[in-house]
Amino acid sequence: QSTCTLRGCCWSPENDPSVPWCFFSSNHGYKVEGSTRSTQAGFETTLTRLPSPSLFGNDINTVLLTGEYQTPNRFRFKITDPETRRFEVPHEHVKSFTGSAASNLNYKVHV
């Protein structure tokens, strides 16, 4: 039996070590709004915040989820505010991905 707090965090101790004890209910977080659009490297889709209590405040109601199938073993996702651009720290070894989506993936992504 699970117990949930006012902020939506639920706690349910399980005997299975692969099942998390702490989780959020399905009416917490964001939902896909509209369709998922294909890109050269993967996909992008708009997410809309569900009407649930805020964990940290100043929540963004609409965000953009971008996914890149970079290699058969590496998937990159990024969540951004489509209305407000923000500074991203440049890194000499981490460049923007400019390739096409990888094939023969060793993982599955469900949106």
Short mmCIF file of N, CA, C and O in Angstrom, two decimals:
data_model
loop_
_atom_site.label_atom_id
_atom_site.label_comp_id
_atom_site.label_asym_id
_atom_site.label_seq_id
_atom_site.Cartn_x
_atom_site.Cartn_y
_atom_site.Cartn_z
N GLN A 1 0.85 -1.18 0.00
CA GLN A 1 0.00 0.00 0.00
C GLN A 1 0.89 1.24 0.00
O GLN A 1 1.83 1.34 0.75
N SER A 2 0.55 2.20 -0.88
CA SER A 2 1.38 3.40 -0.97
C SER A 2 0.76 4.56 -0.19
O SER A 2 -0.43 4.63 0.00
N THR A 3 1.64 5.45 0.26
CA THR A 3 1.26 6.66 0.96
C THR A 3 1.78 7.83 0.14
O THR A 3 2.93 7.83 -0.28
N CYS A 4 0.92 8.84 -0.12
CA CYS A 4 1.33 9.99 -0.92
C CYS A 4 1.24 11.27 -0.09
O CYS A 4 0.32 11.43 0.71
N THR A 5 2.19 12.18 -0.30
CA THR A 5 2.21 13.45 0.40
C THR A 5 1.38 14.47 -0.37
O THR A 5 0.96 14.22 -1.50
N LEU A 6 1.19 15.64 0.22
CA LEU A 6 0.43 16.71 -0.44
C LEU A 6 1.10 17.16 -1.73
O LEU A 6 0.45 17.64 -2.65
N ARG A 7 2.41 17.04 -1.82
CA ARG A 7 3.12 17.46 -3.03
C ARG A 7 3.16 16.37 -4.10
O ARG A 7 3.76 16.55 -5.15
N GLY A 8 2.57 15.22 -3.84
CA GLY A 8 2.47 14.19 -4.86
C GLY A 8 3.49 13.08 -4.80
O GLY A 8 3.43 12.14 -5.58
N CYS A 9 4.46 13.14 -3.89
CA CYS A 9 5.45 12.08 -3.78
C CYS A 9 4.82 10.90 -3.04
O CYS A 9 4.23 11.06 -1.98
N CYS A 10 4.95 9.72 -3.63
CA CYS A 10 4.36 8.51 -3.04
C CYS A 10 5.47 7.59 -2.56
O CYS A 10 6.55 7.53 -3.13
N TRP A 11 5.17 6.83 -1.51
CA TRP A 11 6.13 5.92 -0.91
C TRP A 11 5.46 4.56 -0.76
O TRP A 11 4.40 4.45 -0.15
N SER A 12 6.07 3.53 -1.35
CA SER A 12 5.50 2.20 -1.28
C SER A 12 6.62 1.16 -1.25
O SER A 12 7.14 0.76 -2.29
N PRO A 13 7.06 0.75 -0.03
CA PRO A 13 8.13 -0.25 0.05
C PRO A 13 7.75 -1.55 -0.65
O PRO A 13 6.65 -2.06 -0.47
N GLU A 14 8.64 -2.03 -1.49
CA GLU A 14 8.42 -3.26 -2.26
C GLU A 14 9.54 -4.25 -1.97
O GLU A 14 10.67 -3.86 -1.66
N ASN A 15 9.26 -5.53 -2.10
CA ASN A 15 10.27 -6.56 -1.91
C ASN A 15 11.16 -6.72 -3.13
O ASN A 15 12.24 -7.28 -3.04
N ASP A 16 10.71 -6.26 -4.27
CA ASP A 16 11.47 -6.37 -5.51
C ASP A 16 12.49 -5.23 -5.58
O ASP A 16 12.11 -4.07 -5.62
N PRO A 17 13.80 -5.53 -5.61
CA PRO A 17 14.81 -4.46 -5.62
C PRO A 17 14.82 -3.62 -6.90
O PRO A 17 15.41 -2.54 -6.92
N SER A 18 14.16 -4.08 -7.96
CA SER A 18 14.13 -3.30 -9.20
C SER A 18 12.97 -2.30 -9.24
O SER A 18 12.86 -1.53 -10.18
N VAL A 19 12.13 -2.29 -8.22
CA VAL A 19 10.99 -1.38 -8.16
C VAL A 19 11.31 -0.25 -7.19
O VAL A 19 11.66 -0.49 -6.04
N PRO A 20 11.23 1.02 -7.66
CA PRO A 20 11.54 2.13 -6.75
C PRO A 20 10.49 2.26 -5.64
O PRO A 20 9.31 2.04 -5.87
N TRP A 21 10.93 2.63 -4.46
CA TRP A 21 10.02 2.81 -3.33
C TRP A 21 9.37 4.18 -3.36
O TRP A 21 8.27 4.37 -2.87
N CYS A 22 10.05 5.17 -3.93
CA CYS A 22 9.54 6.53 -3.97
C CYS A 22 9.23 6.89 -5.43
O CYS A 22 10.06 6.67 -6.31
N PHE A 23 8.05 7.44 -5.68
CA PHE A 23 7.63 7.76 -7.05
C PHE A 23 6.55 8.83 -7.01
O PHE A 23 6.03 9.17 -5.94
N PHE A 24 6.24 9.37 -8.19
CA PHE A 24 5.15 10.34 -8.30
C PHE A 24 3.96 9.68 -8.96
O PHE A 24 4.12 8.84 -9.84
N SER A 25 2.77 10.07 -8.56
CA SER A 25 1.55 9.51 -9.15
C SER A 25 1.44 9.94 -10.61
O SER A 25 2.09 10.87 -11.06
N SER A 26 0.59 9.25 -11.37
CA SER A 26 0.47 9.51 -12.80
C SER A 26 -0.19 10.85 -13.12
O SER A 26 -0.14 11.31 -14.25
N ASN A 27 -0.79 11.52 -12.13
CA ASN A 27 -1.38 12.84 -12.38
C ASN A 27 -0.43 13.96 -11.98
O ASN A 27 -0.85 15.08 -11.73
N HIS A 28 0.86 13.67 -11.92
CA HIS A 28 1.88 14.63 -11.52
C HIS A 28 2.89 14.80 -12.65
O HIS A 28 3.23 13.83 -13.33
N GLY A 29 3.33 16.00 -12.93
CA GLY A 29 4.35 16.21 -13.95
C GLY A 29 3.80 16.87 -15.19
O GLY A 29 3.06 17.84 -15.11
N TYR A 30 4.14 16.31 -16.35
CA TYR A 30 3.79 16.88 -17.64
C TYR A 30 3.16 15.83 -18.53
O TYR A 30 3.38 14.64 -18.35
N LYS A 31 2.40 16.27 -19.55
CA LYS A 31 1.83 15.36 -20.54
C LYS A 31 2.16 15.89 -21.94
O LYS A 31 2.38 17.09 -22.13
N VAL A 32 2.20 14.98 -22.89
CA VAL A 32 2.46 15.36 -24.28
C VAL A 32 1.27 16.15 -24.79
O VAL A 32 0.11 15.75 -24.61
N GLU A 33 1.55 17.27 -25.42
CA GLU A 33 0.51 18.13 -25.98
C GLU A 33 0.68 18.13 -27.50
O GLU A 33 1.68 18.60 -28.02
N GLY A 34 -0.28 17.57 -28.20
CA GLY A 34 -0.18 17.51 -29.66
C GLY A 34 0.61 16.30 -30.11
O GLY A 34 0.69 15.29 -29.43
N SER A 35 1.26 16.44 -31.26
CA SER A 35 1.97 15.30 -31.83
C SER A 35 3.47 15.40 -31.58
O SER A 35 4.00 16.45 -31.26
N THR A 36 4.13 14.27 -31.73
CA THR A 36 5.59 14.22 -31.64
C THR A 36 6.13 14.40 -33.05
O THR A 36 5.72 13.71 -33.97
N ARG A 37 7.05 15.35 -33.21
CA ARG A 37 7.59 15.68 -34.52
C ARG A 37 8.96 15.04 -34.72
O ARG A 37 9.80 15.10 -33.81
N SER A 38 9.18 14.46 -35.89
CA SER A 38 10.47 13.85 -36.20
C SER A 38 11.47 14.93 -36.57
O SER A 38 11.13 15.94 -37.18
N THR A 39 12.73 14.71 -36.17
CA THR A 39 13.83 15.58 -36.54
C THR A 39 14.92 14.71 -37.17
O THR A 39 14.82 13.48 -37.14
N GLN A 40 15.96 15.31 -37.68
CA GLN A 40 17.04 14.56 -38.30
C GLN A 40 17.67 13.59 -37.31
O GLN A 40 18.01 12.46 -37.66
N ALA A 41 17.81 14.00 -36.05
CA ALA A 41 18.48 13.19 -35.05
C ALA A 41 17.53 12.42 -34.14
O ALA A 41 17.96 11.58 -33.36
N GLY A 42 16.21 12.69 -34.23
CA GLY A 42 15.28 12.01 -33.33
C GLY A 42 13.89 12.59 -33.37
O GLY A 42 13.16 12.42 -34.33
N PHE A 43 13.52 13.34 -32.32
CA PHE A 43 12.17 13.89 -32.24
C PHE A 43 12.14 15.10 -31.32
O PHE A 43 13.07 15.36 -30.58
N GLU A 44 11.02 15.81 -31.38
CA GLU A 44 10.72 16.86 -30.40
C GLU A 44 9.22 16.87 -30.18
O GLU A 44 8.44 16.49 -31.06
N THR A 45 8.82 17.26 -28.99
CA THR A 45 7.40 17.33 -28.66
C THR A 45 7.20 18.36 -27.55
O THR A 45 8.11 18.66 -26.79
N THR A 46 6.01 18.89 -27.49
CA THR A 46 5.65 19.88 -26.48
C THR A 46 5.01 19.16 -25.30
O THR A 46 4.16 18.28 -25.48
N LEU A 47 5.41 19.54 -24.10
CA LEU A 47 4.85 18.98 -22.87
C LEU A 47 4.15 20.09 -22.11
O LEU A 47 4.66 21.21 -22.01
N THR A 48 2.98 19.79 -21.55
CA THR A 48 2.21 20.75 -20.77
C THR A 48 2.10 20.25 -19.34
O THR A 48 1.81 19.08 -19.10
N ARG A 49 2.33 21.15 -18.40
CA ARG A 49 2.31 20.79 -16.98
C ARG A 49 0.90 20.39 -16.54
O ARG A 49 -0.08 21.06 -16.86
N LEU A 50 0.82 19.30 -15.80
CA LEU A 50 -0.45 18.85 -15.24
C LEU A 50 -0.79 19.70 -14.02
O LEU A 50 0.11 20.19 -13.33
N PRO A 51 -2.07 19.88 -13.73
CA PRO A 51 -2.47 20.71 -12.57
C PRO A 51 -2.25 19.94 -11.27
O PRO A 51 -3.16 19.33 -10.74
N SER A 52 -1.02 19.97 -10.78
CA SER A 52 -0.67 19.29 -9.54
C SER A 52 0.18 20.22 -8.69
O SER A 52 0.70 21.21 -9.19
N PRO A 53 0.32 19.91 -7.40
CA PRO A 53 1.11 20.79 -6.54
C PRO A 53 2.55 20.93 -7.05
O PRO A 53 3.13 19.99 -7.58
N SER A 54 3.12 22.10 -6.87
CA SER A 54 4.48 22.37 -7.31
C SER A 54 5.48 21.85 -6.28
O SER A 54 5.28 21.97 -5.08
N LEU A 55 6.57 21.26 -6.75
CA LEU A 55 7.61 20.80 -5.84
C LEU A 55 8.56 21.92 -5.46
O LEU A 55 8.97 22.05 -4.32
N PHE A 56 8.93 22.75 -6.44
CA PHE A 56 9.96 23.76 -6.20
C PHE A 56 9.49 25.18 -6.49
O PHE A 56 10.20 26.13 -6.22
N GLY A 57 8.31 25.36 -7.10
CA GLY A 57 7.81 26.67 -7.45
C GLY A 57 8.35 27.15 -8.79
O GLY A 57 9.26 26.55 -9.36
N ASN A 58 7.78 28.22 -9.31
CA ASN A 58 8.18 28.81 -10.59
C ASN A 58 8.20 27.80 -11.73
O ASN A 58 9.09 27.80 -12.57
N ASP A 59 7.22 26.91 -11.75
CA ASP A 59 7.15 25.89 -12.80
C ASP A 59 6.85 26.53 -14.15
O ASP A 59 6.14 27.52 -14.24
N ILE A 60 7.38 25.95 -15.20
CA ILE A 60 7.11 26.38 -16.56
C ILE A 60 5.95 25.52 -17.06
O ILE A 60 6.01 24.29 -17.00
N ASN A 61 4.89 26.14 -17.53
CA ASN A 61 3.70 25.39 -17.93
C ASN A 61 3.86 24.64 -19.23
O ASN A 61 3.26 23.59 -19.42
N THR A 62 4.63 25.15 -20.17
CA THR A 62 4.84 24.48 -21.45
C THR A 62 6.34 24.38 -21.70
O THR A 62 7.04 25.38 -21.68
N VAL A 63 6.82 23.15 -21.92
CA VAL A 63 8.24 22.93 -22.18
C VAL A 63 8.41 22.13 -23.47
O VAL A 63 7.46 21.49 -23.96
N LEU A 64 9.60 22.17 -24.02
CA LEU A 64 9.93 21.44 -25.24
C LEU A 64 10.85 20.28 -24.87
O LEU A 64 11.89 20.49 -24.24
N LEU A 65 10.46 19.06 -25.23
CA LEU A 65 11.28 17.87 -25.03
C LEU A 65 11.92 17.51 -26.36
O LEU A 65 11.22 17.30 -27.35
N THR A 66 13.25 17.47 -26.39
CA THR A 66 13.99 17.10 -27.60
C THR A 66 14.74 15.82 -27.30
O THR A 66 15.43 15.72 -26.28
N GLY A 67 14.61 14.83 -28.18
CA GLY A 67 15.32 13.57 -28.03
C GLY A 67 16.20 13.30 -29.22
O GLY A 67 15.81 13.58 -30.36
N GLU A 68 17.41 12.80 -28.97
CA GLU A 68 18.35 12.48 -30.04
C GLU A 68 18.84 11.05 -29.87
O GLU A 68 19.37 10.69 -28.81
N TYR A 69 18.66 10.25 -30.92
CA TYR A 69 19.19 8.89 -30.95
C TYR A 69 20.62 8.99 -31.48
O TYR A 69 20.88 8.77 -32.65
N GLN A 70 21.56 9.34 -30.62
CA GLN A 70 22.90 9.69 -31.06
C GLN A 70 23.72 8.48 -31.50
O GLN A 70 24.44 8.55 -32.49
N THR A 71 23.65 7.39 -30.77
CA THR A 71 24.35 6.15 -31.14
C THR A 71 23.45 5.00 -30.73
O THR A 71 22.46 5.21 -30.01
N PRO A 72 23.77 3.76 -31.12
CA PRO A 72 22.95 2.63 -30.67
C PRO A 72 22.91 2.48 -29.15
O PRO A 72 21.99 1.87 -28.61
N ASN A 73 23.87 3.07 -28.44
CA ASN A 73 23.92 2.96 -26.98
C ASN A 73 23.74 4.28 -26.24
O ASN A 73 23.82 4.31 -25.02
N ARG A 74 23.50 5.37 -26.97
CA ARG A 74 23.39 6.67 -26.31
C ARG A 74 22.19 7.45 -26.83
O ARG A 74 22.08 7.75 -28.01
N PHE A 75 21.30 7.79 -25.90
CA PHE A 75 20.14 8.63 -26.18
C PHE A 75 20.29 9.90 -25.36
O PHE A 75 20.61 9.85 -24.17
N ARG A 76 20.09 11.05 -25.98
CA ARG A 76 20.18 12.32 -25.27
C ARG A 76 18.81 12.97 -25.28
O ARG A 76 18.16 13.06 -26.31
N PHE A 77 18.36 13.45 -24.12
CA PHE A 77 17.12 14.23 -24.08
C PHE A 77 17.41 15.56 -23.42
O PHE A 77 18.31 15.70 -22.60
N LYS A 78 16.63 16.54 -23.82
CA LYS A 78 16.81 17.90 -23.30
C LYS A 78 15.43 18.51 -23.12
O LYS A 78 14.57 18.39 -24.00
N ILE A 79 15.21 19.14 -21.99
CA ILE A 79 13.94 19.81 -21.70
C ILE A 79 14.24 21.30 -21.57
O ILE A 79 15.07 21.69 -20.74
N THR A 80 13.59 22.11 -22.39
CA THR A 80 13.84 23.55 -22.40
C THR A 80 12.54 24.34 -22.38
O THR A 80 11.48 23.82 -22.70
N ASP A 81 12.66 25.60 -22.03
CA ASP A 81 11.55 26.54 -22.09
C ASP A 81 11.56 27.13 -23.50
O ASP A 81 12.50 27.84 -23.85
N PRO A 82 10.55 26.84 -24.32
CA PRO A 82 10.57 27.34 -25.70
C PRO A 82 10.39 28.86 -25.79
O PRO A 82 10.67 29.45 -26.82
N GLU A 83 9.96 29.50 -24.72
CA GLU A 83 9.71 30.94 -24.73
C GLU A 83 10.91 31.76 -24.26
O GLU A 83 11.02 32.94 -24.55
N THR A 84 11.78 31.15 -23.47
CA THR A 84 12.90 31.90 -22.88
C THR A 84 14.21 31.17 -23.14
O THR A 84 14.41 30.05 -22.69
N ARG A 85 15.09 31.82 -23.88
CA ARG A 85 16.40 31.25 -24.16
C ARG A 85 17.29 31.47 -22.94
O ARG A 85 17.25 32.52 -22.30
N ARG A 86 18.12 30.49 -22.61
CA ARG A 86 19.03 30.66 -21.49
C ARG A 86 20.43 30.22 -21.87
O ARG A 86 20.63 29.43 -22.79
N PHE A 87 21.38 30.73 -21.15
CA PHE A 87 22.78 30.45 -21.41
C PHE A 87 23.09 29.00 -21.08
O PHE A 87 22.64 28.46 -20.07
N GLU A 88 23.83 28.35 -21.97
CA GLU A 88 24.32 27.00 -21.72
C GLU A 88 25.84 27.05 -21.70
O GLU A 88 26.45 27.58 -22.62
N VAL A 89 26.43 26.50 -20.67
CA VAL A 89 27.88 26.54 -20.51
C VAL A 89 28.53 25.74 -21.64
O VAL A 89 28.23 24.57 -21.83
N PRO A 90 29.42 26.38 -22.39
CA PRO A 90 30.11 25.65 -23.45
C PRO A 90 31.14 24.70 -22.84
O PRO A 90 31.71 24.99 -21.78
N HIS A 91 31.36 23.58 -23.49
CA HIS A 91 32.35 22.61 -23.02
C HIS A 91 33.19 22.17 -24.20
O HIS A 91 32.66 21.81 -25.25
N GLU A 92 34.49 22.16 -24.02
CA GLU A 92 35.39 21.87 -25.14
C GLU A 92 35.24 20.46 -25.69
O GLU A 92 35.54 20.22 -26.85
N HIS A 93 34.76 19.50 -24.88
CA HIS A 93 34.64 18.12 -25.34
C HIS A 93 33.21 17.70 -25.67
O HIS A 93 32.98 16.62 -26.18
N VAL A 94 32.23 18.54 -25.34
CA VAL A 94 30.84 18.20 -25.60
C VAL A 94 30.31 19.17 -26.65
O VAL A 94 30.03 20.32 -26.36
N LYS A 95 30.21 18.69 -27.86
CA LYS A 95 29.74 19.53 -28.97
C LYS A 95 28.28 19.19 -29.28
O LYS A 95 27.79 18.12 -28.94
N SER A 96 27.60 20.07 -29.99
CA SER A 96 26.24 19.80 -30.45
C SER A 96 26.27 18.62 -31.40
O SER A 96 27.19 18.46 -32.20
N PHE A 97 25.25 17.78 -31.32
CA PHE A 97 25.15 16.62 -32.20
C PHE A 97 24.60 17.08 -33.54
O PHE A 97 23.58 17.74 -33.61
N THR A 98 25.31 16.76 -34.61
CA THR A 98 24.89 17.21 -35.94
C THR A 98 24.58 16.05 -36.88
O THR A 98 24.26 16.27 -38.03
N GLY A 99 24.66 14.83 -36.38
CA GLY A 99 24.43 13.66 -37.23
C GLY A 99 22.96 13.30 -37.35
O GLY A 99 22.07 13.99 -36.84
N SER A 100 22.73 12.21 -38.05
CA SER A 100 21.38 11.66 -38.20
C SER A 100 21.11 10.66 -37.09
O SER A 100 22.05 10.17 -36.44
N ALA A 101 19.84 10.34 -36.90
CA ALA A 101 19.46 9.37 -35.88
C ALA A 101 20.14 8.02 -36.15
O ALA A 101 20.19 7.56 -37.27
N ALA A 102 20.65 7.42 -35.08
CA ALA A 102 21.30 6.11 -35.19
C ALA A 102 20.24 5.03 -35.44
O ALA A 102 19.06 5.23 -35.16
N SER A 103 20.68 3.91 -35.96
CA SER A 103 19.78 2.77 -36.17
C SER A 103 20.28 1.60 -35.33
O SER A 103 21.31 1.69 -34.66
N ASN A 104 19.54 0.49 -35.35
CA ASN A 104 19.88 -0.70 -34.55
C ASN A 104 20.09 -0.35 -33.08
O ASN A 104 21.10 -0.70 -32.47
N LEU A 105 19.12 0.38 -32.52
CA LEU A 105 19.23 0.88 -31.15
C LEU A 105 19.17 -0.25 -30.12
O LEU A 105 18.41 -1.22 -30.29
N ASN A 106 19.93 -0.13 -29.06
CA ASN A 106 19.93 -1.09 -27.96
C ASN A 106 19.03 -0.61 -26.82
O ASN A 106 19.19 -1.05 -25.69
N TYR A 107 18.11 0.29 -27.11
CA TYR A 107 17.18 0.83 -26.13
C TYR A 107 15.89 1.21 -26.82
O TYR A 107 15.83 1.29 -28.05
N LYS A 108 14.84 1.45 -26.03
CA LYS A 108 13.56 1.91 -26.55
C LYS A 108 13.16 3.17 -25.81
O LYS A 108 13.40 3.30 -24.62
N VAL A 109 12.57 4.10 -26.54
CA VAL A 109 12.10 5.36 -25.95
C VAL A 109 10.60 5.45 -26.18
O VAL A 109 10.14 5.32 -27.31
N HIS A 110 9.84 5.67 -25.10
CA HIS A 110 8.39 5.84 -25.19
C HIS A 110 8.05 7.24 -24.69
O HIS A 110 8.47 7.60 -23.60
N VAL A 111 7.33 8.01 -25.49
CA VAL A 111 6.92 9.35 -25.08
C VAL A 111 5.42 9.34 -24.86
O VAL A 111 4.67 8.87 -25.69
#
